[in-house]
C-alpha atoms as an extended CHARMM CRD file, in Angstrom:
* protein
*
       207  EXT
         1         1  UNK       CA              3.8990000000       -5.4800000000        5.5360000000  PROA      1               0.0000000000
         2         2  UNK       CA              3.8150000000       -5.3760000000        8.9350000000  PROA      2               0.0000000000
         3         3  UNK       CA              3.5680000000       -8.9580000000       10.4470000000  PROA      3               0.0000000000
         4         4  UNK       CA              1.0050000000       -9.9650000000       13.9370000000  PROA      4               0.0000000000
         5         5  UNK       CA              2.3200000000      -10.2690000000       17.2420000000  PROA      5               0.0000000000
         6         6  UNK       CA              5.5400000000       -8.8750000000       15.3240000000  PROA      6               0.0000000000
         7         7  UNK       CA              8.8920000000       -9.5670000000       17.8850000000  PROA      7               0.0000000000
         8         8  UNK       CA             10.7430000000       -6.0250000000       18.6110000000  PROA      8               0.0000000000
         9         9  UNK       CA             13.0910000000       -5.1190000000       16.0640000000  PROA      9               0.0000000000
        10        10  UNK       CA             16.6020000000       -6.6200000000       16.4170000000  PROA      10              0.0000000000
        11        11  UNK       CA             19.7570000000       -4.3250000000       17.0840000000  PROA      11              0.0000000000
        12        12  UNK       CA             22.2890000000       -4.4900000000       14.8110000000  PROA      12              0.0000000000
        13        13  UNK       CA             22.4900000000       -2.5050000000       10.7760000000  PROA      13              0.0000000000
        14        14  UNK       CA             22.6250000000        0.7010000000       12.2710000000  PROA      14              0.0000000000
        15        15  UNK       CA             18.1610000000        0.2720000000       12.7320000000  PROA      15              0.0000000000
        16        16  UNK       CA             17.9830000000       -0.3500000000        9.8030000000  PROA      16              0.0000000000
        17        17  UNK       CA             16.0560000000       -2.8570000000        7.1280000000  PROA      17              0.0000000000
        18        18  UNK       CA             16.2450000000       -3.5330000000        3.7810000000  PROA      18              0.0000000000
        19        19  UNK       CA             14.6090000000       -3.3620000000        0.6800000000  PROA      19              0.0000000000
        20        20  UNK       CA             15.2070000000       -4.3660000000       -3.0300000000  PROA      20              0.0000000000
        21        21  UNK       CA             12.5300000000       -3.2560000000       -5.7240000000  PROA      21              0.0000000000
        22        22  UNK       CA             12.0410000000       -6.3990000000       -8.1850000000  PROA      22              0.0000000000
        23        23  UNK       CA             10.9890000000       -4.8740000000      -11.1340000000  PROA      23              0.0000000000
        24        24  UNK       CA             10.4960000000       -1.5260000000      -13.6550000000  PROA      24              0.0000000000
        25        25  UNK       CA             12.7830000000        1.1530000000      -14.1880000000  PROA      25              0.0000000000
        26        26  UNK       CA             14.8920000000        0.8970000000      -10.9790000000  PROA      26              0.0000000000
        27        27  UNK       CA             14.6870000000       -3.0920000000      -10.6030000000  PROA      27              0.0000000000
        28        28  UNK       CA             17.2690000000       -4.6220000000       -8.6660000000  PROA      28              0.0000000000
        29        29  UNK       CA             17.8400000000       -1.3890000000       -6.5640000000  PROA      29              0.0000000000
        30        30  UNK       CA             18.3350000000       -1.4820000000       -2.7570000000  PROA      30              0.0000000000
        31        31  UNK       CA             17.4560000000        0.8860000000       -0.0910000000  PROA      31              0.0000000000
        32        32  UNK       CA             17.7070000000        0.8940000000        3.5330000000  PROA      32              0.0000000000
        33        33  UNK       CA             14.7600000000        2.0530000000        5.7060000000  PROA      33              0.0000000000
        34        34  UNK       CA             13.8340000000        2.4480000000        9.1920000000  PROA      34              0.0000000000
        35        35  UNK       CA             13.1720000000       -0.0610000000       11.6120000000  PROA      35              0.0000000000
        36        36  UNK       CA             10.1300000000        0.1480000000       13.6870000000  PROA      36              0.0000000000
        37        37  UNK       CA              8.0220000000       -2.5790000000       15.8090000000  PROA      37              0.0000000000
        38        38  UNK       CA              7.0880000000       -5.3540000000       13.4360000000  PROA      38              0.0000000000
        39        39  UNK       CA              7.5840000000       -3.0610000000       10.0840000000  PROA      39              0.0000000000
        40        40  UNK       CA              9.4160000000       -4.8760000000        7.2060000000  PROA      40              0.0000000000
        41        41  UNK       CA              8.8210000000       -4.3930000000        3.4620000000  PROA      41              0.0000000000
        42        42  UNK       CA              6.1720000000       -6.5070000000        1.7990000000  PROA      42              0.0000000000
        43        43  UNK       CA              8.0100000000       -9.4710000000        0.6420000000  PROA      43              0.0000000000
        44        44  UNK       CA              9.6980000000       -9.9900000000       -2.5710000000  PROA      44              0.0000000000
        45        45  UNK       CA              7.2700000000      -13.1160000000       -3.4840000000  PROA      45              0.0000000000
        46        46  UNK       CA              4.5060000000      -11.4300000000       -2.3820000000  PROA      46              0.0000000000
        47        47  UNK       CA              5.2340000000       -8.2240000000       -4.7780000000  PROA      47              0.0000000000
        48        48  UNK       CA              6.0710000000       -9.9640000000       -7.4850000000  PROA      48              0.0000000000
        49        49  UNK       CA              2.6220000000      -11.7590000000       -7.2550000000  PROA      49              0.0000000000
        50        50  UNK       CA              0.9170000000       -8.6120000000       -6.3780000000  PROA      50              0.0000000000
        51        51  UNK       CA              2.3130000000       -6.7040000000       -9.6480000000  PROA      51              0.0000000000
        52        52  UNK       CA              1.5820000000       -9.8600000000      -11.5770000000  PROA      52              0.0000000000
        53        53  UNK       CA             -1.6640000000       -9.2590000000      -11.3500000000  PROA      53              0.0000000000
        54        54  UNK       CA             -1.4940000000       -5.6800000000      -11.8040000000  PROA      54              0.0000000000
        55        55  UNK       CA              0.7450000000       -5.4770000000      -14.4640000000  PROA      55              0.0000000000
        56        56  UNK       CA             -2.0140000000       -4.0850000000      -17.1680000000  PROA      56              0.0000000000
        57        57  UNK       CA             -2.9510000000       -1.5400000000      -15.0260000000  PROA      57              0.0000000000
        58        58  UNK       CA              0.1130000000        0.1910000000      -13.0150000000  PROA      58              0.0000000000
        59        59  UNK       CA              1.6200000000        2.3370000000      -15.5990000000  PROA      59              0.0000000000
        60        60  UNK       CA              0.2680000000        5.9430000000      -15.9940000000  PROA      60              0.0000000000
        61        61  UNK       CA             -1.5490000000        4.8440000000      -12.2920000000  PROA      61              0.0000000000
        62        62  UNK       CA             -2.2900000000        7.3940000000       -9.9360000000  PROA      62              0.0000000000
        63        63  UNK       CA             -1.2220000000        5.5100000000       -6.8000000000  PROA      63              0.0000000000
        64        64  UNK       CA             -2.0130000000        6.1250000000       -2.9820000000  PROA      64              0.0000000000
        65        65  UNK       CA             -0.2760000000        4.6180000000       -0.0040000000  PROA      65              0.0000000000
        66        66  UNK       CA             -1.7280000000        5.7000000000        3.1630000000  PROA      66              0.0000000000
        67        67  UNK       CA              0.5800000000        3.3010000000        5.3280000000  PROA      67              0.0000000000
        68        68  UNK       CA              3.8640000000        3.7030000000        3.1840000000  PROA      68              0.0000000000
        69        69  UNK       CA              6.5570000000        1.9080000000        6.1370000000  PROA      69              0.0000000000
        70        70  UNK       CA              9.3900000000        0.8600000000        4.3150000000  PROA      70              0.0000000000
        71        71  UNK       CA              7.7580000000        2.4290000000        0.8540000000  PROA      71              0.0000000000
        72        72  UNK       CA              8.2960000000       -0.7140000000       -0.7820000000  PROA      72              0.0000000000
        73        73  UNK       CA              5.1390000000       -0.6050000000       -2.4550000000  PROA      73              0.0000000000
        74        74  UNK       CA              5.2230000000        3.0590000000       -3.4860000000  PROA      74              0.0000000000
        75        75  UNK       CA              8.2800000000        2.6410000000       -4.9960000000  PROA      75              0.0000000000
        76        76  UNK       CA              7.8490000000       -0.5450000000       -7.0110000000  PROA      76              0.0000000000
        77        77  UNK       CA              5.0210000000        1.3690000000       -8.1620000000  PROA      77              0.0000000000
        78        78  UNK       CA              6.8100000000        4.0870000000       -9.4740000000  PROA      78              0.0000000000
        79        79  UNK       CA              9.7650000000        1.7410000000      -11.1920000000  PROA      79              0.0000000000
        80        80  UNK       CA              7.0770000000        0.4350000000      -13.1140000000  PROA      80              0.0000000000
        81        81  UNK       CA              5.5280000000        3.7640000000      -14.3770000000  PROA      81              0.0000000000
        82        82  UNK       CA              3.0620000000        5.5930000000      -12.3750000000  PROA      82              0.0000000000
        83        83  UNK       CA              2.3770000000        8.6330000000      -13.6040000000  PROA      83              0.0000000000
        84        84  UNK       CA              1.7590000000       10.0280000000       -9.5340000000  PROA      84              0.0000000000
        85        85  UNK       CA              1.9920000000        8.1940000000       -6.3310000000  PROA      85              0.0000000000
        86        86  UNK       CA              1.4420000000        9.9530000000       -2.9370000000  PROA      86              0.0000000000
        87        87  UNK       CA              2.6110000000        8.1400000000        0.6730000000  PROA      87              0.0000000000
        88        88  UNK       CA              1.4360000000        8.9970000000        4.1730000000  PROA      88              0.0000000000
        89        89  UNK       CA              3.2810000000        7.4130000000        7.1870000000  PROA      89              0.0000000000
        90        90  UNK       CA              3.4980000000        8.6200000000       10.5700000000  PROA      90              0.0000000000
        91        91  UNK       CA              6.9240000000        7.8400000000       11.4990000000  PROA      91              0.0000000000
        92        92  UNK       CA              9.3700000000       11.5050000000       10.4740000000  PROA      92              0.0000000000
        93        93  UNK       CA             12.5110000000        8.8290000000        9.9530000000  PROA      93              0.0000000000
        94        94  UNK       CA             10.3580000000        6.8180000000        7.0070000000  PROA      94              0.0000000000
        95        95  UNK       CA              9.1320000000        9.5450000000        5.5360000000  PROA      95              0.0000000000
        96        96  UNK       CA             12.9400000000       11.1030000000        5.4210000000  PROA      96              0.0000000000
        97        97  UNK       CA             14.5050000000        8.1060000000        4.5710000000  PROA      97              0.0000000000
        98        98  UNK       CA             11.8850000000        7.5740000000        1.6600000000  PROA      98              0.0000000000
        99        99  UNK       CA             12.1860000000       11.5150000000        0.5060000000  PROA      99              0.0000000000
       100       100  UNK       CA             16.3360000000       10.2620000000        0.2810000000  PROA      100             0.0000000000
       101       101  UNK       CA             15.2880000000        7.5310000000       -2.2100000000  PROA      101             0.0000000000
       102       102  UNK       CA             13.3540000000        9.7100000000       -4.2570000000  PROA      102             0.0000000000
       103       103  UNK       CA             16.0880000000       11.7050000000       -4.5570000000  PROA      103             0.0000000000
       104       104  UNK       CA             18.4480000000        9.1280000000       -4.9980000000  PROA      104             0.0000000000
       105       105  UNK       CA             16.3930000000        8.1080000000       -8.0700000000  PROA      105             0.0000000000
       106       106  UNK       CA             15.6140000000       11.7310000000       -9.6270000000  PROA      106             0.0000000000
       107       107  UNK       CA             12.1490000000       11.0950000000       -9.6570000000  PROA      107             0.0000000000
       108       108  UNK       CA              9.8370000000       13.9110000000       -9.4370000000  PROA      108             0.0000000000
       109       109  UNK       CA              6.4930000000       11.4430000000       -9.5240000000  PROA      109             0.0000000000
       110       110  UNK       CA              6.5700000000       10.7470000000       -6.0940000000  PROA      110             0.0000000000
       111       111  UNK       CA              4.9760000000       13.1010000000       -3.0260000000  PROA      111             0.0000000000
       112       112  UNK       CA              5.2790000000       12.3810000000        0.6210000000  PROA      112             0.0000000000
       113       113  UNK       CA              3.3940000000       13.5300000000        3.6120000000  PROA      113             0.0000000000
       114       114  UNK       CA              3.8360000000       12.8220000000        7.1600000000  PROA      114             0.0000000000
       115       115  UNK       CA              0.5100000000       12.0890000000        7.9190000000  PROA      115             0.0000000000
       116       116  UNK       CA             -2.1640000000       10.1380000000        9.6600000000  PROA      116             0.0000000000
       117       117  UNK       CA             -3.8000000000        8.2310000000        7.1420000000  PROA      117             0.0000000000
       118       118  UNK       CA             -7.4940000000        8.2100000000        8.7860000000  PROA      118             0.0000000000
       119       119  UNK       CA             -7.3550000000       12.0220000000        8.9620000000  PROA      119             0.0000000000
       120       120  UNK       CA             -5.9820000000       12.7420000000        5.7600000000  PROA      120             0.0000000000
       121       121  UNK       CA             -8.7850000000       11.0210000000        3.8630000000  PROA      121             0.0000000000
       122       122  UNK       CA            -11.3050000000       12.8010000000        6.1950000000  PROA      122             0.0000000000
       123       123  UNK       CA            -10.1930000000       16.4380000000        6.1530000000  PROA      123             0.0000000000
       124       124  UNK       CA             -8.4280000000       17.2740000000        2.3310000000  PROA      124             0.0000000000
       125       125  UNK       CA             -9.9870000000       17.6980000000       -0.2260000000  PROA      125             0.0000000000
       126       126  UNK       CA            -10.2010000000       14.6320000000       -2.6810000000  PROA      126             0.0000000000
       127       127  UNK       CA             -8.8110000000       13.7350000000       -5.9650000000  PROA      127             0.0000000000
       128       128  UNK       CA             -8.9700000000       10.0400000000       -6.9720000000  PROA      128             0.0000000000
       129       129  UNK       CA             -6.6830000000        7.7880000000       -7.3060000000  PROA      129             0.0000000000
       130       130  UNK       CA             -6.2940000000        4.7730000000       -9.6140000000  PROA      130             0.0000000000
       131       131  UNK       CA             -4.3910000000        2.0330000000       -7.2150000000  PROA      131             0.0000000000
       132       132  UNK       CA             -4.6550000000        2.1370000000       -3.7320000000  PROA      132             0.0000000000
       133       133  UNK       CA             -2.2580000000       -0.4170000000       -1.5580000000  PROA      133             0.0000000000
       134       134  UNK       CA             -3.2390000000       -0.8770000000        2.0040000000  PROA      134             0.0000000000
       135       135  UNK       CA             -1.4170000000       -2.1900000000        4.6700000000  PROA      135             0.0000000000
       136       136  UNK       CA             -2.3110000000       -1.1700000000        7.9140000000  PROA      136             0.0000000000
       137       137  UNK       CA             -0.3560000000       -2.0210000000       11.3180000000  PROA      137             0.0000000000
       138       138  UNK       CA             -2.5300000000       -4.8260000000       12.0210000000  PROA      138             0.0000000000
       139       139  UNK       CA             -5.0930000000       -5.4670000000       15.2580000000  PROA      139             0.0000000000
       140       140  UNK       CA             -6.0590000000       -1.4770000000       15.1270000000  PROA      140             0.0000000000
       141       141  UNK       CA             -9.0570000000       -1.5830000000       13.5940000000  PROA      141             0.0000000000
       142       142  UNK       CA             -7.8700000000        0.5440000000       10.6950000000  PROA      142             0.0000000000
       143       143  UNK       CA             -8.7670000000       -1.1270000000        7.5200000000  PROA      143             0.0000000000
       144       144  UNK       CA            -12.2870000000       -1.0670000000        7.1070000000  PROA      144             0.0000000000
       145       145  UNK       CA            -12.7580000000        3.0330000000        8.5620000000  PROA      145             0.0000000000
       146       146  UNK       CA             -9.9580000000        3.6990000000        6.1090000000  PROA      146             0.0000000000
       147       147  UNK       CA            -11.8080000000        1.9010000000        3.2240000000  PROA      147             0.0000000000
       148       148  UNK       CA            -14.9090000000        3.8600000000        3.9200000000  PROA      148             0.0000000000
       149       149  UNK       CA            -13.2070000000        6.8910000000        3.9230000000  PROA      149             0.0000000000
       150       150  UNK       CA            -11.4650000000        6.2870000000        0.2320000000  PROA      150             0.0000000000
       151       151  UNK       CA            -15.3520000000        4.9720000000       -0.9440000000  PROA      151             0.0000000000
       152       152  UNK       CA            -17.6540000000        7.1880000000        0.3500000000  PROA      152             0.0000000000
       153       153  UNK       CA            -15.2930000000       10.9010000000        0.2520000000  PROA      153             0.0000000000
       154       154  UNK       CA            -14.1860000000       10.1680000000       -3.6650000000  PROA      154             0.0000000000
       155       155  UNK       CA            -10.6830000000        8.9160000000       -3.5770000000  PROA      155             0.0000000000
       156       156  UNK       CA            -11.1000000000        6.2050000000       -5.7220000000  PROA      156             0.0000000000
       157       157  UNK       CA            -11.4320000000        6.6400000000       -9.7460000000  PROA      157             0.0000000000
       158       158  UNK       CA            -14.7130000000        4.3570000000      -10.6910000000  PROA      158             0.0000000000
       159       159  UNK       CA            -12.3430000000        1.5170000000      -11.8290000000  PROA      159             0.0000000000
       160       160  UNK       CA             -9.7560000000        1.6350000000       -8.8210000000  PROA      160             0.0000000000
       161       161  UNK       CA             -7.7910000000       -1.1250000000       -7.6180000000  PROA      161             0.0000000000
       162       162  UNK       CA             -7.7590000000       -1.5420000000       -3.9810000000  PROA      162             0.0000000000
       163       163  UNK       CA             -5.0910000000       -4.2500000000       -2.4110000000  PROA      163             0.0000000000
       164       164  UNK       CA             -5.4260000000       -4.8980000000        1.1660000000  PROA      164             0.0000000000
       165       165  UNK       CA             -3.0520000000       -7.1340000000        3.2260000000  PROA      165             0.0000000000
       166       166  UNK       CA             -4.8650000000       -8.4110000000        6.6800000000  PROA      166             0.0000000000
       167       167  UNK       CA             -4.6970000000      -10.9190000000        9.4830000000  PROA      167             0.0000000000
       168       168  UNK       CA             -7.9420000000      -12.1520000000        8.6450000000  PROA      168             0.0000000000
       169       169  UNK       CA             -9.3930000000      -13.8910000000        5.4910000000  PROA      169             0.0000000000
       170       170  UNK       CA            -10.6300000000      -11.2820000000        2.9990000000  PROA      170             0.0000000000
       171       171  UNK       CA            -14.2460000000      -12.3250000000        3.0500000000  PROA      171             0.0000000000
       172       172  UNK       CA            -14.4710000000      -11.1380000000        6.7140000000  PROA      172             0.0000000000
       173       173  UNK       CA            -12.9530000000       -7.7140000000        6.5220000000  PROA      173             0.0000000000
       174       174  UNK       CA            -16.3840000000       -6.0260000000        5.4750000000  PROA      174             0.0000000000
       175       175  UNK       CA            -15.6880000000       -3.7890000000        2.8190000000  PROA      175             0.0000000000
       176       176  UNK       CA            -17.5910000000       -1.7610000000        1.0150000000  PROA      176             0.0000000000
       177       177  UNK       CA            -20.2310000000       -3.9170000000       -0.9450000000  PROA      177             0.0000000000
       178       178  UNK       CA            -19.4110000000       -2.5780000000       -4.5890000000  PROA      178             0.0000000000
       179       179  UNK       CA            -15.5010000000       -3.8240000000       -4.4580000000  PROA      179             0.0000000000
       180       180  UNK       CA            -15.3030000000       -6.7690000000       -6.1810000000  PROA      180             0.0000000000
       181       181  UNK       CA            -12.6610000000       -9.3980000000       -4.7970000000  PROA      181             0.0000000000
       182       182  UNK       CA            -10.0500000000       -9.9770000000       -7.8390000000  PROA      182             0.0000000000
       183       183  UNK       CA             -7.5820000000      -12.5260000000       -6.6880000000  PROA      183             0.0000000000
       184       184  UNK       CA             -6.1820000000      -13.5220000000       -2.7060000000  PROA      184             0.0000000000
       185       185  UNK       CA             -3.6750000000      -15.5210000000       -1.2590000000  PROA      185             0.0000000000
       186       186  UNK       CA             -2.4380000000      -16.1890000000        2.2010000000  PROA      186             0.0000000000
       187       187  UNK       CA              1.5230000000      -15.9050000000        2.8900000000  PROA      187             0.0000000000
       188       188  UNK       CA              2.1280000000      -17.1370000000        6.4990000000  PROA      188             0.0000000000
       189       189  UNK       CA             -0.5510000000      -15.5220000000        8.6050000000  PROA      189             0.0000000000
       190       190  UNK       CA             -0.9490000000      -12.5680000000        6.1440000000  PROA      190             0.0000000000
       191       191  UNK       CA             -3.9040000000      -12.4020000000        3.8150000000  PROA      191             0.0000000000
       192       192  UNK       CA             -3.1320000000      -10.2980000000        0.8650000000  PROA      192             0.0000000000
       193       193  UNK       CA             -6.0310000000       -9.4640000000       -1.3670000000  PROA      193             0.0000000000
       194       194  UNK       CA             -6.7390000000       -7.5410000000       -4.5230000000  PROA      194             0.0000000000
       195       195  UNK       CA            -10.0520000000       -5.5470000000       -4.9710000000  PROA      195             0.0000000000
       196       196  UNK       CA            -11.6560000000       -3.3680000000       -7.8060000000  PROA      196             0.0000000000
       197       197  UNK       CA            -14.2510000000       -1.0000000000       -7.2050000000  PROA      197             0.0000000000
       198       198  UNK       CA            -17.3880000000       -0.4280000000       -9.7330000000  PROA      198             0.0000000000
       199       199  UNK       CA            -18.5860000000        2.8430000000      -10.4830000000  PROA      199             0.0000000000
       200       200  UNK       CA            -21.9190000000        1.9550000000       -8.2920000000  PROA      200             0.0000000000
       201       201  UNK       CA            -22.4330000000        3.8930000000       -5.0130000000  PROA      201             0.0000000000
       202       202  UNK       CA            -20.4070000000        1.7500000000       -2.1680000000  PROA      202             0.0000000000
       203       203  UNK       CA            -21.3620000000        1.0030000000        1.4150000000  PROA      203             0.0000000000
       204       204  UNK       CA            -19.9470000000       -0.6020000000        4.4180000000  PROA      204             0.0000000000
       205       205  UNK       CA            -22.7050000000       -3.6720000000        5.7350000000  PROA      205             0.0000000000
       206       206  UNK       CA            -24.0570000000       -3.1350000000        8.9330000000  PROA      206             0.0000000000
       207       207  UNK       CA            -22.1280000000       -4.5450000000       11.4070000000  PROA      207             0.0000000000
């Protein structure tokens, strides 16, 4: 999750955060990760609600993270049992430090790309994907062209999961018509949100 109007990063830890994944396989696990301008793992309350409600539907998921961060979502997702999950981040130190864990773990489930997430969706060729979790640094303008992009180029299996986390309410954000909001919550000033798509063709409204 990466917060608004985040404050810079304090010194101190080496750079570096901290994550702990709460449940699955590897629960109770830590792992440091790079700090960067207002980047800190989705919290632990928020997960655990998050995987709550997905808790029918995670294992044997094929899982996309276009805005991995810490990876704290990508790897809870694995500890619970996706079959496949695939990350894109920008930053070279998250996607190394996340490659470590993976390692770490001896799990061969998990592929990483450093990556911009917008350009990724519009230039390789598709295969869909049963969870997607979106995060996007917020105030860029990214959510909704990346939402697009996973509806209308066929990233998303006709029953995909979609959870977005935003700085403004879900009913604003102007996805595409044929996701269906599940369940949402606020947590501070971060709405998080969880979506699923029908197998109808999807559209963003007209602005």
């Amino acid at each position: 999750m990466r917060k608004p109007n985040a404050k810079p990063a304090r010194p101190g830890h080496g750079g570096q955060g901290q994550l702990r994944i709460i449940g699955g396989e590897w629960r109770s696990r830590r792992f440091a990760f790079p700090d960067g301008p207002g980047l800190r793992p989705t919290p632990d309350r928020v997960r655990e609600t998050l995987f709550n409600w997905l808790a029918p539907h995670v294992e044997g998921a094929r899982v996309l993270d276009p805005f991995a961060g810490s990876g704290a979502l990508f790897l809870e997702a694995l500890s619970r049992g996706a079959e496949q999950a695939l990350a894109l981040d920008l930053n070279p130190d998250s996607v190394a430090a996340l490659r470590g864990h993976l390692d770490v773990l001896r799990c061969g489930k998990g592929q990483l790309l450093q990556s911009d997430a917008l350009r990724y969706l519009d230039t390789q060729a598709p295969s869909p994907f049963d969870l997607v979790f979106l995060d996007p640094p917020f105030n860029l303008g990214l959510l909704a062209p990346v939402c697009e992009l996973l509806e209308n180029r066929g990233w998303l299996a006709p029953r995909a999961w979609v959870y977005t986390e935003s700085e403004t309410p879900p009913s604003a954000l102007g996805l595409p018509g044929n996701w269906r909001l599940h369940r949402e919550k606020k947590a501070g000033q971060v709405y998080y949100a969880l979506w699923q798509r029908s197998a109808e063709t999807g559209h963003l409204p007209d602005a």
